[in-house]
Coordinates of C-alpha atoms in Angstrom, one line a residue:
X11 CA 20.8 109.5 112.3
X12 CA 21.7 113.3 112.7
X13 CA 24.2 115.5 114.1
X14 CA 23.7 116.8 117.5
X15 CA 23.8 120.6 116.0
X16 CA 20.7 120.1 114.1
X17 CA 18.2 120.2 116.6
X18 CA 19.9 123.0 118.5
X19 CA 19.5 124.8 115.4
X20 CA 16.1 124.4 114.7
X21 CA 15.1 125.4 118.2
X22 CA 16.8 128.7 118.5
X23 CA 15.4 129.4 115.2
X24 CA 12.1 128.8 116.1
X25 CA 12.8 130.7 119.7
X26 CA 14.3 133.5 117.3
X27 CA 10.7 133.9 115.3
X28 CA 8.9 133.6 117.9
X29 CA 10.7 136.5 119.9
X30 CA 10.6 138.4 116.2
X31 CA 6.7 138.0 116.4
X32 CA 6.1 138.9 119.7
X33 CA 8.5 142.3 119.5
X34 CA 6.1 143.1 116.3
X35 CA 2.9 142.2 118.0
X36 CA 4.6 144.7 120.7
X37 CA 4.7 147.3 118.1
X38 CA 1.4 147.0 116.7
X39 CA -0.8 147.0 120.3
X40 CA 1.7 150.2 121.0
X41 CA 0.1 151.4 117.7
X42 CA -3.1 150.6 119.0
X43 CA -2.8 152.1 122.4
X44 CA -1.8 155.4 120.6
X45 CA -4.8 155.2 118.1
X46 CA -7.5 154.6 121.3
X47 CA -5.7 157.7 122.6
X48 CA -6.2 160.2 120.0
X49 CA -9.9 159.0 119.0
X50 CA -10.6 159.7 123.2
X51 CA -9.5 163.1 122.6
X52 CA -11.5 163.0 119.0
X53 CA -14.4 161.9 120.3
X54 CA -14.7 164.0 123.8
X55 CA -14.1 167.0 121.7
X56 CA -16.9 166.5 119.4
X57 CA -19.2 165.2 122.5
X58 CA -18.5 168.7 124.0
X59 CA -18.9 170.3 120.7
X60 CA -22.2 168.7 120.4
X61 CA -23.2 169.6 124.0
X62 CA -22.4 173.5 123.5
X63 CA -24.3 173.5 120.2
X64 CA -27.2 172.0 122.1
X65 CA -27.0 174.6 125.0
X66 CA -27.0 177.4 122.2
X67 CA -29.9 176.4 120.5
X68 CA -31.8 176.0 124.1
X69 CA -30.7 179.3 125.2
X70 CA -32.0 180.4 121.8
X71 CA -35.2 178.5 121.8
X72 CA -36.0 179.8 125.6
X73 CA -34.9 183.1 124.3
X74 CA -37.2 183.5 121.8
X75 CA -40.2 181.9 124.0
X76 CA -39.4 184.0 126.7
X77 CA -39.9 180.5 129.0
X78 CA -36.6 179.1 131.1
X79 CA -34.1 177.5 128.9
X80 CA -34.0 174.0 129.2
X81 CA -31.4 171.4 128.0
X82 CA -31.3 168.3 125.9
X83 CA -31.7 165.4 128.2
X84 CA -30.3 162.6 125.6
X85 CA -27.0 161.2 126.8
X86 CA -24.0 161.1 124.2
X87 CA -23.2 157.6 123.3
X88 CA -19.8 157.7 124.0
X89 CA -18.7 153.9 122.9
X90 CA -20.2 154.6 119.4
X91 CA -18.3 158.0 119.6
X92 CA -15.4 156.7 120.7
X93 CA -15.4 153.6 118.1
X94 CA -16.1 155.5 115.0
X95 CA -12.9 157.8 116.1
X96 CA -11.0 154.8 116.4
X97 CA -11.7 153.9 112.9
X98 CA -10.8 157.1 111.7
X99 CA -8.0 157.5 113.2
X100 CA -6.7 153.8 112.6
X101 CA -7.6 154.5 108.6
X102 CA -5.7 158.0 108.8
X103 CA -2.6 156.9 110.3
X104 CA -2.3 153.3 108.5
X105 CA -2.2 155.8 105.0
X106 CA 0.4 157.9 106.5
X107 CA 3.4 157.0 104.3
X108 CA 5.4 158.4 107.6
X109 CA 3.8 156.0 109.4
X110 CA 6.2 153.1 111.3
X111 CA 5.4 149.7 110.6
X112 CA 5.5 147.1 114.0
X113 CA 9.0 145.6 112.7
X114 CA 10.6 149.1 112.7
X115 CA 9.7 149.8 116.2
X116 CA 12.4 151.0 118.7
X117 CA 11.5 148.2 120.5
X118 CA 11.3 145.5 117.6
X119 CA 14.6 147.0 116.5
X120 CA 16.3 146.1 120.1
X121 CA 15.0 142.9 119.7
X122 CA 16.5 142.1 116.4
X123 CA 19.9 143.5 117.3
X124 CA 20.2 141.9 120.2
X125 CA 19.3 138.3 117.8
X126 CA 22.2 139.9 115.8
X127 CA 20.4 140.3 112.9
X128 CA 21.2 142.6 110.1
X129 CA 18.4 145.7 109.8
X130 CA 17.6 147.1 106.7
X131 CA 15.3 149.9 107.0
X132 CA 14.0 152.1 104.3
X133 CA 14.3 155.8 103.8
X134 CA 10.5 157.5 103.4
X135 CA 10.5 160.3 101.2
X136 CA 7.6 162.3 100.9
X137 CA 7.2 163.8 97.4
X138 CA 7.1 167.8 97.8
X139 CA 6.1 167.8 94.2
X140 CA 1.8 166.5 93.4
X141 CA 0.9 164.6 91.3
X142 CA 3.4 161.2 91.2
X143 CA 3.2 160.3 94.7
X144 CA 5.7 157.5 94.4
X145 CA 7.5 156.6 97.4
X146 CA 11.0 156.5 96.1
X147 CA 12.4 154.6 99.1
X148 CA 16.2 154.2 99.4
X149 CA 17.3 151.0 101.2
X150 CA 19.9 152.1 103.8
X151 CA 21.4 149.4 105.4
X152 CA 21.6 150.2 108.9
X153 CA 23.8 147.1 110.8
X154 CA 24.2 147.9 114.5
X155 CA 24.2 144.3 115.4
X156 CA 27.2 144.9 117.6
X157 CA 27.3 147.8 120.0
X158 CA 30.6 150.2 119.9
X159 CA 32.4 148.1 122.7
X160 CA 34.7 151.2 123.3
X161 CA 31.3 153.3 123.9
X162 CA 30.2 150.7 126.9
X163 CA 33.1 151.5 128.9
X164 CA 33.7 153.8 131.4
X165 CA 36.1 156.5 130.6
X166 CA 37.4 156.7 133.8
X167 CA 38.0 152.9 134.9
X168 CA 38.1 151.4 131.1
X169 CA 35.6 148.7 132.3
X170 CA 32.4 148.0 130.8
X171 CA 29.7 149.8 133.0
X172 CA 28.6 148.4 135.8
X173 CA 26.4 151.0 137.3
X174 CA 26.2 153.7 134.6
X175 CA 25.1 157.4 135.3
X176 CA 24.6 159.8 132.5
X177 CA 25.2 163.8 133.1
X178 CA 22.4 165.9 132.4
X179 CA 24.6 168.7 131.5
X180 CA 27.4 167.3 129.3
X181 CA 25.5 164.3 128.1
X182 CA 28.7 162.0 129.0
X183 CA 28.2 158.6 131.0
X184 CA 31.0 157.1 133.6
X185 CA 30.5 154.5 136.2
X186 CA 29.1 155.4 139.4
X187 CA 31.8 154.3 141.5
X188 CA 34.1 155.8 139.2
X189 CA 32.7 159.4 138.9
X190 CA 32.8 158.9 143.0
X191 CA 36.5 158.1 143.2
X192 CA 37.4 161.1 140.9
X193 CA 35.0 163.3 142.8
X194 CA 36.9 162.1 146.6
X195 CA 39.9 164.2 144.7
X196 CA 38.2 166.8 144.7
X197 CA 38.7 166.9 140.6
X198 CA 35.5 168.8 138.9
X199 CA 36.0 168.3 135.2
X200 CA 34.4 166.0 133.0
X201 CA 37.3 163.3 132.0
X202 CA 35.7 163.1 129.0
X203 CA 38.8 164.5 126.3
X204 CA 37.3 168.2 124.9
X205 CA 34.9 168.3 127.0
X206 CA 33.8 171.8 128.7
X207 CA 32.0 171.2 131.8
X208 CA 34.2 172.1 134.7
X209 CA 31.8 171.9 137.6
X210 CA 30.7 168.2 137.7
X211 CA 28.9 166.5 140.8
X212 CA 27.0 163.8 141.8
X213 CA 23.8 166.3 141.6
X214 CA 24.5 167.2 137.3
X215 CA 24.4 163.2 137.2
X216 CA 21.3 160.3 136.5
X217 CA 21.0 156.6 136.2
X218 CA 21.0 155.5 132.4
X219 CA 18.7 153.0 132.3
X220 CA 19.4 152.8 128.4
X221 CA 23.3 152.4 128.9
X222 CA 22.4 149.6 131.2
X223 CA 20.2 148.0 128.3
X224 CA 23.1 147.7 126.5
X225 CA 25.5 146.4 128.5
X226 CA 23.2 143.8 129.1
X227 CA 22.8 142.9 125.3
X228 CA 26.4 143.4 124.9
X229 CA 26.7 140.6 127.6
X230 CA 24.0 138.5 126.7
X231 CA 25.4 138.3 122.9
X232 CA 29.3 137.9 124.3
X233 CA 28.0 134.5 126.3
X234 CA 25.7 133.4 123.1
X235 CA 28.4 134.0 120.9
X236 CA 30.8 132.2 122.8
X237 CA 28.1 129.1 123.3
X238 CA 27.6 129.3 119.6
X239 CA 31.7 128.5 119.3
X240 CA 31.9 125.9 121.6
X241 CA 29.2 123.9 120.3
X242 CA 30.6 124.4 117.3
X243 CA 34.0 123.6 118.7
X244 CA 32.4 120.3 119.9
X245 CA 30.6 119.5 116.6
X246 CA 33.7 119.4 115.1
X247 CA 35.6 117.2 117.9
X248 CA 32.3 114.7 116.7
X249 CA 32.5 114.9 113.3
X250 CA 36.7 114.3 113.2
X251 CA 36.1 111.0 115.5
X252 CA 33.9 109.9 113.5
X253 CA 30.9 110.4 116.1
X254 CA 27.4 111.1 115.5
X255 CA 24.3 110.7 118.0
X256 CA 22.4 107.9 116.5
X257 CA 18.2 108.4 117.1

């Protein structure tokens, strides 16, 4: 015998962990990407490197032979090259105490939010002073779980954005079919209160993808929110009749 919430529950916690683990496991093969990156550079440098050292000492050798200079006919292996880079380069940034774990990714961090979770991040400070090299890390308690709804509107129609453009100059956003309307008026000044820029048009302005993002979340948490409350709601119509869903 349970109550029909239980399950419910227990299934958009596991869905919450499992979209927790795959934002992280986002985070770290973004790491990864980054490290095979660098050690291609690392490793086609010192390949070069090699290469004009071995030229030198040919030109040297042919030099002092007086015969014609001939090069090293040994090809660079690259994928031992490139792998020993990798190593190095994974084992200098993992000891970078600047370094941002997978859960702290931009990404992981949308993820989270948009869960409404609470995110605690911590404050790295790098001693200036040697010795002690303790990482006195300040919690800060960063909780953005719900955007600024005010900041998700348009200023000039007061609705949330529907198709969002940012201005390159100013920085402000407005809805595209609002910016248009104020624009048929022939009215050139950024409605945004104390702002400076007098000669807007559709050319100063650009899609925002991000402002679109978080609408969306906005959205997606307003509806989850609200399913949250009516099951809740109906939970509680259950449990006052005295009704429970019998396995």
């Amino acid at each position: 015998m349970y109550f029909l919430n239980s399950n419910t529950d227990a299934f958009l916690s596991s869905v919450y962990d499992r979209l927790r683990a795959l934002a992280e496991g986002n985070g770290r093969r973004m790491d990864e990407i980054d490290y095979f990156a660098d050690a291609v550079k690392e490793a086609k440098a010192q390949v070069h490197q090699k290469n004009d050292a071995n030229n030198a000492a040919a030109a040297a050798a042919a030099a002092a032979g007086g015969g014609v200079m001939t090069t090293a006919t040994d090809a660079p292996d690259y994928e031992r090259s490139i792998q020993d880079a990798l190593e190095k380069v994974r084992r200098t940034r993992m000891a970078d105490p600047r370094r941002v774990p997978p859960e702290e990714h931009a990404f992981s961090i949308e993820i989270r939010e948009a869960l409404g979770e609470k995110i605690k991040k911590k404050k790295r400070v790098r001693s200036s002073r040697g010795g002690d090299d303790d990482d006195d890390d300040d919690d800060l308690e960063i909780v953005r779980n719900n955007d600024d709804v005010h900041a998700l509107k348009c200023p000039l129609t007061g609705m949330l954005f529907a198709n969002p453009v940012r201005n390159k100059v100013c920085g402000h956003v407005y809805d595209k079919a609002g910016l248009a309307q104020l624009l048929s008026m022939r009215k050139t000044t950024c409605p945004v209160p104390g702002c400076s820029n007098n000669s807007l048009s559709q050319a100063q302005v650009e899609e925002d993808e991000q402002m679109k993002l978080k609408v969306k979340r906005h959205k997606t948490r307003e509806e989850a929110e609200k399913r949250k409350r009516d099951l809740e709601d109906d939970e509680d119509d259950q449990e006052g009749a005295g009704y429970t869903v019998v396995d």
